[in-house]
CSV table of N, CA and C in Angstrom, one decimal:
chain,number,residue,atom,x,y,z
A,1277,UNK,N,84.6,112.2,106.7
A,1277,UNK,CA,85.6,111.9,105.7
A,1277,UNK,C,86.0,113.2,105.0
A,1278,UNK,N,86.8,113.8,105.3
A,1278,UNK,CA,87.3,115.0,104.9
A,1278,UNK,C,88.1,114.7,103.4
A,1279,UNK,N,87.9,115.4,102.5
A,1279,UNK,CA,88.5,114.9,101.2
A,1279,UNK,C,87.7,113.4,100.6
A,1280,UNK,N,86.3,113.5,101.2
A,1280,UNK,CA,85.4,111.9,100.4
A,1280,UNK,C,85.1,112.5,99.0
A,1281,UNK,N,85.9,113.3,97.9
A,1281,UNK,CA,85.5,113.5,96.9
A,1281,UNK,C,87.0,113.2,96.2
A,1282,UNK,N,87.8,112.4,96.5
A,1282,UNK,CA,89.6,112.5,95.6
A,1282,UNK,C,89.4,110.7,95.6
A,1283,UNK,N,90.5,110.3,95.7
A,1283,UNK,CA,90.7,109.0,95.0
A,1283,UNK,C,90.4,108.3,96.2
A,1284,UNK,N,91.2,108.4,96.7
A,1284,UNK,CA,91.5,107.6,98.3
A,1284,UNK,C,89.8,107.6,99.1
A,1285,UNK,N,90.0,109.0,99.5
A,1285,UNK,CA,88.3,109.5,100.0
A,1285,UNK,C,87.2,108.5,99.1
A,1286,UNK,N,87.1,108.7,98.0
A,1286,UNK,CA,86.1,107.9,97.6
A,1286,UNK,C,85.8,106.5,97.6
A,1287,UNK,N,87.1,105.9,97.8
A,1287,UNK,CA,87.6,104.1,97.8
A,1287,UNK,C,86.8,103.9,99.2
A,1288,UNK,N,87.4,104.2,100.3
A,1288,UNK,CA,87.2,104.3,101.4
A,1288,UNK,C,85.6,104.8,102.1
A,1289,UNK,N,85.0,105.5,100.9
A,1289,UNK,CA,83.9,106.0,101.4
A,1289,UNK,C,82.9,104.6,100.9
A,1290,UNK,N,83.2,104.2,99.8
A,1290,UNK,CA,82.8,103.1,99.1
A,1290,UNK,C,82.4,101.8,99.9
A,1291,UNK,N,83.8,101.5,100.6
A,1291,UNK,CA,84.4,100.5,101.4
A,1291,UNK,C,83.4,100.8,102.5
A,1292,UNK,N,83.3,101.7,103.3
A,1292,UNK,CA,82.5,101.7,104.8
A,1292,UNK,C,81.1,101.6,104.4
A,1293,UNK,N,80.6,101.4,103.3
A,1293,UNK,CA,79.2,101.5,102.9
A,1293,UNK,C,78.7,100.4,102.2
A,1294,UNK,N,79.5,99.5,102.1
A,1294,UNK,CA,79.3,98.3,101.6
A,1294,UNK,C,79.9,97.1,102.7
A,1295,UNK,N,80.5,97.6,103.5
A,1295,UNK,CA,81.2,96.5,104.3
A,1295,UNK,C,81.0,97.1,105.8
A,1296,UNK,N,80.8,98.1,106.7
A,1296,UNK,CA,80.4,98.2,107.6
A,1296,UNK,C,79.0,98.9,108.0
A,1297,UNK,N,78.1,99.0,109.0
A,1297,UNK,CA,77.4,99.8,109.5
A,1297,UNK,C,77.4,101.4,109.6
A,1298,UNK,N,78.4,101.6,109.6
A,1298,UNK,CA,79.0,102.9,110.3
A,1298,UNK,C,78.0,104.0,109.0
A,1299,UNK,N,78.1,105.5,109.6
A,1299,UNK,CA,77.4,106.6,109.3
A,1299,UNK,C,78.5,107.3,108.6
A,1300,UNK,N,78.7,108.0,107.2
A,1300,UNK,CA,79.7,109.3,107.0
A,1300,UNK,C,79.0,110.2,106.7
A,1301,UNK,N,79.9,111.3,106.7
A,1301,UNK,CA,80.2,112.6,106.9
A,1301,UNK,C,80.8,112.8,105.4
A,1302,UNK,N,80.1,112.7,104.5
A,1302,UNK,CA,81.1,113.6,103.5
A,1302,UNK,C,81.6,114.8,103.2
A,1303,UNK,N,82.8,114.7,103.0
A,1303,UNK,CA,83.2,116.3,102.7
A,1303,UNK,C,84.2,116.7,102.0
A,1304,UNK,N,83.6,117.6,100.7
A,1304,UNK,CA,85.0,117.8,99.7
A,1304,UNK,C,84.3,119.3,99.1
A,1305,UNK,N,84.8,119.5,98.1
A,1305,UNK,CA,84.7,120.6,96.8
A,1305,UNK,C,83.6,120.1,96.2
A,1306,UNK,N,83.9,118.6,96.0
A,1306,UNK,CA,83.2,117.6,94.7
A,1306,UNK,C,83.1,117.3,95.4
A,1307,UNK,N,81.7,115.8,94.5
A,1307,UNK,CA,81.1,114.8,95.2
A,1307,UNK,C,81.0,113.8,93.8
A,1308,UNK,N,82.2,114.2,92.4
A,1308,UNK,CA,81.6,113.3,91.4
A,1308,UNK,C,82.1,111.9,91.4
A,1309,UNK,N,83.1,111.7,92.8
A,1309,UNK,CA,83.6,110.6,92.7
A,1309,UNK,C,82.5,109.3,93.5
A,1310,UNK,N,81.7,109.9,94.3
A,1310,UNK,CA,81.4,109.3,94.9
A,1310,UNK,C,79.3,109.4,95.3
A,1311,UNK,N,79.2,109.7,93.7
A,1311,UNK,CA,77.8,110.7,93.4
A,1311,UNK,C,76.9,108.9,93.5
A,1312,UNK,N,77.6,107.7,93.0
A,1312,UNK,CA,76.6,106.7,92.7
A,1312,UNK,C,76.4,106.3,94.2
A,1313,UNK,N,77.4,106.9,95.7
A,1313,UNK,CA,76.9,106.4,96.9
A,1313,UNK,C,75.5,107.5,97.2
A,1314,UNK,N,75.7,108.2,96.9
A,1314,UNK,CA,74.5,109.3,97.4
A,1314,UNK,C,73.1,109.3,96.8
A,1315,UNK,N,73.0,109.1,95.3
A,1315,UNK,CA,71.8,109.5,94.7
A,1315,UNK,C,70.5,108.1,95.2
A,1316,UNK,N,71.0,107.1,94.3
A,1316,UNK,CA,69.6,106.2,94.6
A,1316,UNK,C,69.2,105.6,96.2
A,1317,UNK,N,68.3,106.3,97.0
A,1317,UNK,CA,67.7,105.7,97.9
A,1317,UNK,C,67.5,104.5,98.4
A,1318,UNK,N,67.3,103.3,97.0
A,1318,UNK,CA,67.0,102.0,97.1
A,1318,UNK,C,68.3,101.3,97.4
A,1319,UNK,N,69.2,101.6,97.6
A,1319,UNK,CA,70.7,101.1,98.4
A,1319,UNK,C,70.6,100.8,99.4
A,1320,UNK,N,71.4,99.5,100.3
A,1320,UNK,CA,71.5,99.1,101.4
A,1320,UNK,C,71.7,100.3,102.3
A,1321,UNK,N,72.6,101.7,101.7
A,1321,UNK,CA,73.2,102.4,102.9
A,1321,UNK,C,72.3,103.5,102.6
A,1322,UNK,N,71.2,103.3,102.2
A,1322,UNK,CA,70.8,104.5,102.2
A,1322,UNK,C,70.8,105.5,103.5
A,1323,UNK,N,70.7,106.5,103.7
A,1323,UNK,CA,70.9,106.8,104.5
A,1323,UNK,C,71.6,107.0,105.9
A,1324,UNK,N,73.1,106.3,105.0
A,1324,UNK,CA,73.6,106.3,105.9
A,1324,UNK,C,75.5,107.4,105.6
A,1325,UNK,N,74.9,107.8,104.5
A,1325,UNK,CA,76.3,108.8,103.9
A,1325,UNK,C,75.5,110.1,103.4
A,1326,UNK,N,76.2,111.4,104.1
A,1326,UNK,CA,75.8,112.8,103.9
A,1326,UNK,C,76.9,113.5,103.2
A,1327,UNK,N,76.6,113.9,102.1
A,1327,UNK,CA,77.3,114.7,101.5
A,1327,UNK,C,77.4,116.6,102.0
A,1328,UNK,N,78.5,117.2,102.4
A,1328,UNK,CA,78.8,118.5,102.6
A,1328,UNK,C,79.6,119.0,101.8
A,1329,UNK,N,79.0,119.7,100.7
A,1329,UNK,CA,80.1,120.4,99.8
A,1329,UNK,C,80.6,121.5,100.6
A,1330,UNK,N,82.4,121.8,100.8
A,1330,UNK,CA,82.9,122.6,101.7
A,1330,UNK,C,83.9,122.5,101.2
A,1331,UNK,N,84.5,123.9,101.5
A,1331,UNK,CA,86.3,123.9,101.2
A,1331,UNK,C,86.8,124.1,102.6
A,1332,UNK,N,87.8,123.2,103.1
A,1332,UNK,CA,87.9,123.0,104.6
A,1332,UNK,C,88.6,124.2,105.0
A,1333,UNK,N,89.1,125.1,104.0
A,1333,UNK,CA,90.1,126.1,104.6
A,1333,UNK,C,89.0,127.2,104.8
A,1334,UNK,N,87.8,127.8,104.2
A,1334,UNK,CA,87.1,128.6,104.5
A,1334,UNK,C,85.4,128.4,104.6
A,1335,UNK,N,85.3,127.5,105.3
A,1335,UNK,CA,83.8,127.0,106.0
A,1335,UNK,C,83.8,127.1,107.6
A,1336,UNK,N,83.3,127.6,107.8
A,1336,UNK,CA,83.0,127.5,109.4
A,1336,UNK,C,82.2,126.2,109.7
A,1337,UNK,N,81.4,125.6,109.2
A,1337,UNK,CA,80.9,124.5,109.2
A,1337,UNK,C,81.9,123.5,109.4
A,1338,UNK,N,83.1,123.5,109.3
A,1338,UNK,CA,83.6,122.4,109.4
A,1338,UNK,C,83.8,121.8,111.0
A,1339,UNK,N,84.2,123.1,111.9
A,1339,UNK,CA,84.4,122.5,113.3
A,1339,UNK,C,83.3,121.8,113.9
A,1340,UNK,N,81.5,122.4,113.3
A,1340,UNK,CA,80.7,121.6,113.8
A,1340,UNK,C,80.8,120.1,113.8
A,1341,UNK,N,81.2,119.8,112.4
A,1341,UNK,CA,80.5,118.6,112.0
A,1341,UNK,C,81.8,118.0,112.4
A,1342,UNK,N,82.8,118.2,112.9
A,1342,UNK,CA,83.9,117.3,113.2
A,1342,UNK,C,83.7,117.1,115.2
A,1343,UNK,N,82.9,117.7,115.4
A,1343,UNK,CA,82.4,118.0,116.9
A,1343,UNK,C,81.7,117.2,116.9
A,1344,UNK,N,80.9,116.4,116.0
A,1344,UNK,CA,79.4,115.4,116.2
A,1344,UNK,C,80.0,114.2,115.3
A,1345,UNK,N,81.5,114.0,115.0
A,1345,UNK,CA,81.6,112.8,114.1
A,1345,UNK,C,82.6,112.0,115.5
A,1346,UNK,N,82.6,110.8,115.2
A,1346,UNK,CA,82.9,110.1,116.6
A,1346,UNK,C,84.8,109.8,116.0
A,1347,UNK,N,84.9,109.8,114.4
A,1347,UNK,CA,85.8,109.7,113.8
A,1347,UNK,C,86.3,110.6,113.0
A,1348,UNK,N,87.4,111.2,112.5
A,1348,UNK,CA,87.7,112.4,111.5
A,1348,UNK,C,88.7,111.3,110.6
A,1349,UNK,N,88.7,111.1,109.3
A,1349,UNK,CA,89.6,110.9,108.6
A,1349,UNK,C,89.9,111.9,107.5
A,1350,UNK,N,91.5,112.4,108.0
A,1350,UNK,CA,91.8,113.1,106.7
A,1350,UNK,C,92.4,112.8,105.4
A,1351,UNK,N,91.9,112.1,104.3
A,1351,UNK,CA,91.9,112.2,103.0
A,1351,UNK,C,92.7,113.1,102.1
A,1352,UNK,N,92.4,114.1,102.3
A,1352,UNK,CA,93.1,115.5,101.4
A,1352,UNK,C,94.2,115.9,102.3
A,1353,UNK,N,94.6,115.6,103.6
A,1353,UNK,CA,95.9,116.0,103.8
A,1353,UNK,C,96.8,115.9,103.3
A,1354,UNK,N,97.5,115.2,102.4
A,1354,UNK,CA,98.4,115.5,101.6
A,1354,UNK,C,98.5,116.3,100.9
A,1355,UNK,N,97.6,116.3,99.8
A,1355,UNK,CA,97.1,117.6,99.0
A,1355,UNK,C,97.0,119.1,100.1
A,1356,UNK,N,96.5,119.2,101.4
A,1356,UNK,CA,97.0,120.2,101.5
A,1356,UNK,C,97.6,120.2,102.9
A,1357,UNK,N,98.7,119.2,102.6
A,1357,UNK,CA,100.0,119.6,103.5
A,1357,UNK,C,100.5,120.9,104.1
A,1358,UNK,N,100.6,121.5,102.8
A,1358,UNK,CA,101.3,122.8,103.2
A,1358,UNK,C,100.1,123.8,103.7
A,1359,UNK,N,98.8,123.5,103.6
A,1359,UNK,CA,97.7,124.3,104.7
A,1359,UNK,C,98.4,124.3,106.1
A,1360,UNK,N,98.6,123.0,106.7
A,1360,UNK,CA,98.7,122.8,108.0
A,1360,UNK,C,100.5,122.6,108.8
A,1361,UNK,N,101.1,122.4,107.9
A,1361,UNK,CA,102.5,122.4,108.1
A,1361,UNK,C,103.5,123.7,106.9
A,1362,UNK,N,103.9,124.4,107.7
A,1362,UNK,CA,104.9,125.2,107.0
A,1362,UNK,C,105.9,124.6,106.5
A,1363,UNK,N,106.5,123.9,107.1
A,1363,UNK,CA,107.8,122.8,106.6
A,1363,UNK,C,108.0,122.2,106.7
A,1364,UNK,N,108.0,121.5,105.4
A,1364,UNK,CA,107.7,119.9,105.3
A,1364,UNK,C,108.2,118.9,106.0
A,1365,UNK,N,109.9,119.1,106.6
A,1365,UNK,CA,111.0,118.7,106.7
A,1365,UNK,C,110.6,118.3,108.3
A,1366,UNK,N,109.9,119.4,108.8
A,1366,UNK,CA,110.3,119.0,110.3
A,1366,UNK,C,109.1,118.8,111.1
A,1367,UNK,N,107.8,117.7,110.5
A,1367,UNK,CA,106.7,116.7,111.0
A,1367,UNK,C,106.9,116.1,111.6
């Protein structure tokens, strides 16, 4: 979950951890949105959400961990649109 630390990212990170099986991948700047999924152990999901503090534009870490995730959702792409698209107009 690329951007599991903004609004959206964190709803969603919430959501798969209370309502599915499934494993994430967290990854943002921050983590204060979504610090009550990570800290207490005694949680259903324990162990089942990893936090990676990363800035996606200069970590090399990122291509690993998107290499070993079975799903990528991008979250912060809007926010950084203009990382990946020059002009807006023509997506």
């Amino acid at each position: 979950m690329i951007g599991a630390g903004g609004f959206i990212g964190s709803h969603l990170c919430e959501k798969l951890m209370n309502e599915t099986p499934h494993k994430v991948f967290a990854l943002d700047v921050y983590n204060d949105k979504i610090k009550h999924l990570l800290e207490p152990d005694t949680l259903p999901w324990a162990g089942r959400i990893q936090f990676h503090r990363l800035n996606i534009k200069h970590d090399s870490r990122l291509e690993g961990l998107i290499k070993i995730a079975d799903l990528v959702s991008l979250c912060s792409l809007l926010k950084m649109q203009s990382f990946f698209v020059s002009d807006n107009f023509s997506v």
